[in-house]
Short mmCIF file of C-alpha atoms in Angstrom, two decimals:
data_model
loop_
_atom_site.label_atom_id
_atom_site.label_comp_id
_atom_site.label_asym_id
_atom_site.label_seq_id
_atom_site.Cartn_x
_atom_site.Cartn_y
_atom_site.Cartn_z
CA MET A 29 0.00 0.00 0.00
CA SER A 30 1.50 3.34 -1.05
CA ARG A 31 1.97 6.15 1.46
CA MET A 32 -0.57 8.92 1.15
CA PRO A 33 -1.01 12.26 2.96
CA LEU A 34 -3.48 12.04 5.83
CA VAL A 35 -5.95 14.42 4.17
CA GLU A 36 -5.98 12.32 1.00
CA ARG A 37 -6.32 9.10 2.96
CA ARG A 38 -9.31 10.50 4.87
CA ARG A 39 -10.88 11.56 1.59
CA GLN A 40 -10.31 8.06 0.18
CA LEU A 41 -11.93 6.43 3.21
CA THR A 42 -14.81 8.89 3.20
CA GLU A 43 -15.64 8.17 -0.44
CA ALA A 44 -15.35 4.45 0.27
CA ALA A 45 -17.77 4.88 3.19
CA ILE A 46 -20.25 6.69 0.94
CA ARG A 47 -20.15 3.84 -1.58
CA ALA A 48 -20.49 1.16 1.11
CA MET A 49 -23.29 2.94 2.99
CA THR A 50 -25.18 3.72 -0.21
CA ARG A 51 -24.99 0.06 -1.18
CA ASP A 52 -25.49 -1.65 2.21
CA GLY A 53 -27.13 0.93 4.46
CA VAL A 54 -25.64 2.74 7.44
CA PRO A 55 -26.33 0.16 10.19
CA ARG A 56 -24.82 -2.69 8.16
CA THR A 57 -21.68 -0.79 7.17
CA THR A 58 -18.77 -1.49 9.52
CA THR A 59 -15.34 0.06 9.82
CA ARG A 60 -13.94 -3.21 8.51
CA SER A 61 -16.13 -3.13 5.41
CA ILE A 62 -15.18 0.49 4.75
CA ALA A 63 -11.50 -0.32 5.02
CA ALA A 64 -12.01 -3.23 2.63
CA GLU A 65 -13.90 -0.97 0.20
CA ALA A 66 -10.98 1.48 0.27
CA GLY A 67 -8.40 -1.28 -0.01
CA VAL A 68 -6.60 -0.39 3.22
CA SER A 69 -6.02 -2.10 6.55
CA LEU A 70 -8.29 -1.54 9.53
CA SER A 71 -5.39 0.10 11.36
CA VAL A 72 -5.22 2.76 8.63
CA PHE A 73 -8.90 3.49 9.14
CA HIS A 74 -8.45 3.99 12.88
CA TYR A 75 -5.42 6.17 12.25
CA CYS A 76 -7.51 8.48 10.07
CA PHE A 77 -10.72 8.51 12.14
CA ASP A 78 -10.81 8.19 15.91
CA SER A 79 -14.56 7.52 16.01
CA LYS A 80 -17.49 6.49 13.83
CA GLN A 81 -19.06 9.87 14.53
CA ALA A 82 -16.04 11.61 13.01
CA LEU A 83 -16.38 9.42 9.92
CA LEU A 84 -20.10 10.18 9.56
CA GLU A 85 -19.44 13.91 9.82
CA SER A 86 -16.87 13.55 7.05
CA VAL A 87 -19.40 11.63 4.95
CA ILE A 88 -22.06 14.33 5.37
CA THR A 89 -19.58 17.06 4.44
CA ALA A 90 -18.37 15.14 1.38
CA ILE A 91 -21.86 14.44 0.02
CA THR A 92 -22.75 18.10 0.43
CA ASP A 93 -19.56 19.19 -1.31
CA HIS A 94 -20.40 16.90 -4.24
CA TYR A 95 -23.35 19.07 -5.28
CA VAL A 96 -22.52 22.50 -3.86
CA GLY A 97 -19.85 23.12 -6.49
CA THR A 98 -22.33 22.31 -9.26
CA VAL A 99 -24.96 24.60 -7.78
CA LYS A 100 -22.48 27.48 -7.36
CA LYS A 101 -21.56 27.31 -11.04
CA ALA A 102 -25.22 27.50 -12.00
CA LEU A 103 -25.84 30.46 -9.68
CA ARG A 104 -24.00 33.00 -11.81
CA PRO A 105 -26.05 36.24 -11.73
CA ARG A 106 -28.63 36.42 -14.54
CA GLU A 107 -31.13 39.07 -15.59
CA THR A 108 -33.29 38.52 -12.53
CA PHE A 109 -32.89 36.85 -9.17
CA ARG A 110 -35.74 34.53 -10.08
CA GLU A 111 -33.84 33.25 -13.13
CA THR A 112 -30.70 32.87 -11.05
CA ILE A 113 -32.30 30.89 -8.25
CA ARG A 114 -34.22 28.74 -10.76
CA ALA A 115 -30.93 27.79 -12.41
CA GLY A 116 -29.48 26.85 -9.03
CA PHE A 117 -32.44 24.66 -8.13
CA GLY A 118 -32.26 23.08 -11.58
CA ALA A 119 -28.61 22.17 -11.13
CA TYR A 120 -29.30 20.66 -7.71
CA TRP A 121 -32.27 18.72 -9.07
CA GLU A 122 -30.13 17.20 -11.80
CA HIS A 123 -27.61 16.09 -9.19
CA VAL A 124 -30.34 14.34 -7.21
CA ARG A 125 -31.54 12.60 -10.36
CA ALA A 126 -28.01 11.51 -11.24
CA HIS A 127 -27.02 10.41 -7.71
CA PRO A 128 -30.19 9.31 -5.87
CA GLY A 129 -28.30 6.88 -3.66
CA GLU A 130 -26.14 9.62 -2.13
CA HIS A 131 -29.12 11.80 -1.36
CA MET A 132 -31.06 8.86 0.06
CA LEU A 133 -28.07 8.23 2.31
CA THR A 134 -28.36 11.73 3.81
CA TYR A 135 -31.83 10.87 5.16
CA GLU A 136 -30.61 7.55 6.47
CA LEU A 137 -27.74 9.29 8.25
CA THR A 138 -30.19 11.68 9.91
CA GLN A 139 -32.39 8.83 11.15
CA TYR A 140 -29.39 6.82 12.28
CA ALA A 141 -28.04 9.76 14.27
CA LEU A 142 -31.39 10.49 15.90
CA ARG A 143 -31.89 6.84 16.88
CA THR A 144 -28.36 6.16 18.14
CA PRO A 145 -27.57 7.36 21.69
CA GLY A 146 -24.75 9.89 21.65
CA PHE A 147 -25.08 10.60 17.93
CA GLU A 148 -28.06 12.97 18.14
CA PRO A 149 -25.94 16.16 17.79
CA LEU A 150 -24.70 14.86 14.44
CA ALA A 151 -28.19 15.22 12.94
CA ARG A 152 -28.42 18.79 14.21
CA ARG A 153 -25.02 19.70 12.77
CA GLN A 154 -26.02 18.09 9.49
CA HIS A 155 -29.03 20.36 9.09
CA GLU A 156 -27.21 23.39 10.42
CA ARG A 157 -24.68 22.81 7.65
CA TYR A 158 -27.45 22.86 5.05
CA ALA A 159 -28.63 26.23 6.34
CA ASP A 160 -25.06 27.55 6.50
CA ILE A 161 -24.54 26.66 2.84
CA TYR A 162 -27.67 28.56 1.83
CA ARG A 163 -26.56 31.52 3.93
CA GLU A 164 -23.23 31.60 2.10
CA LEU A 165 -24.94 31.34 -1.29
CA ILE A 166 -27.38 34.14 -0.44
CA GLU A 167 -24.57 36.41 0.74
CA GLU A 168 -22.56 35.73 -2.43
CA LEU A 169 -25.57 36.56 -4.60
CA ASP A 170 -26.31 39.63 -2.54
CA ALA A 171 -22.78 40.91 -3.14
CA GLY A 172 -23.13 40.49 -6.89
CA MET A 173 -26.78 41.43 -7.46
CA MET A 174 -27.50 43.94 -4.65
CA LEU A 175 -30.58 42.14 -3.40
CA GLU A 176 -33.33 43.67 -1.30
CA LEU A 177 -33.90 40.94 1.25
CA ARG A 178 -37.37 41.02 2.76
CA VAL A 179 -36.53 38.49 5.48
CA PRO A 180 -33.35 38.07 7.54
CA VAL A 181 -30.67 35.95 5.87
CA PRO A 182 -30.65 33.24 8.60
CA VAL A 183 -34.44 32.82 8.28
CA LEU A 184 -34.33 32.68 4.48
CA ALA A 185 -31.42 30.20 4.58
CA ARG A 186 -33.27 27.89 6.96
CA TYR A 187 -36.44 28.14 4.88
CA LEU A 188 -34.55 27.22 1.71
CA ALA A 189 -32.85 24.30 3.44
CA ALA A 190 -36.22 22.98 4.65
CA VAL A 191 -37.85 23.39 1.23
CA THR A 192 -34.95 21.66 -0.53
CA ASP A 193 -35.04 18.84 1.99
CA GLY A 194 -38.74 18.24 1.35
CA LEU A 195 -38.41 18.47 -2.42
CA THR A 196 -35.53 16.02 -2.42
CA LEU A 197 -37.41 13.45 -0.36
CA ASN A 198 -40.46 13.85 -2.61
CA LEU A 199 -38.32 13.27 -5.69
CA LEU A 200 -36.74 10.15 -4.20
CA VAL A 201 -40.11 8.69 -3.19
CA VAL A 202 -42.48 9.77 -5.97
CA GLY A 203 -40.09 10.01 -8.90
CA HIS A 204 -39.03 12.80 -11.21
CA ALA A 205 -41.40 13.21 -14.13
CA GLU A 206 -40.00 16.08 -16.16
CA GLU A 207 -43.19 18.12 -16.29
CA SER A 208 -44.11 17.89 -12.61
CA SER A 209 -40.51 18.42 -11.47
CA GLY A 210 -40.20 21.55 -13.57
CA ALA A 211 -43.48 22.91 -12.23
CA LEU A 212 -42.34 22.34 -8.65
CA LEU A 213 -39.04 24.13 -9.24
CA ASP A 214 -40.86 27.01 -10.94
CA LEU A 215 -43.22 27.34 -7.97
CA VAL A 216 -40.42 27.34 -5.41
CA SER A 217 -38.42 29.84 -7.47
CA ASP A 218 -41.46 32.15 -7.63
CA GLN A 219 -41.92 31.93 -3.87
CA VAL A 220 -38.26 32.66 -3.15
CA ALA A 221 -38.23 35.54 -5.64
CA ALA A 222 -41.18 37.05 -3.76
CA LEU A 223 -39.00 37.19 -0.66
CA VAL A 224 -35.99 38.69 -2.42
CA GLY A 225 -35.85 41.75 -4.67
CA ASP A 226 -33.18 42.75 -7.17
CA GLY A 227 -31.86 45.98 -5.72
CA GLY A 228 -29.59 46.54 -8.69
CA GLY A 229 -32.05 45.44 -11.34
CA GLY A 230 -30.15 42.40 -12.60
CA ALA A 231 -26.77 40.94 -13.28
CA VAL A 232 -23.54 42.88 -12.87
#
């Protein structure tokens, strides 16, 4: 086994954990099976992560990072905020359609954390991270488009996180017919646009 920087080794194990948990489920995935998935010894796993909770936090962060970059690229300022936010939702939606197993895993991780004594704070941090990401995205858009926010940023960020969470679960359960999915994204974009005005009148 070749030597690898600790950060890279953690990333390797995290991605292996995502694959194993997506395939087998969180309760049935062990540290041994993750090490086997990554092709490393169990001692390497324990060197990189001192607890299962630390691993799960890394998994949640990695899954989120997988789609945030895609969404950020789509959120380039357009003529109106409504068009901009619709493009962002569209990019996220496509990621869910392309990687349903990863997004399904996020719900399983939440339930696992809530049902496992000592892991409950992990679920809270998971959802706080979702809101933090939306806060960062809103602030970046505000800097480029001079928005007129009609609600406080933390409230809007939490609202968007909750809406996205519900839409994602609905997509995973009901399916993603093109017409109905597009109508849902249009409706959400209209609602968000009603809460945010373009102070500068468009893209810069």
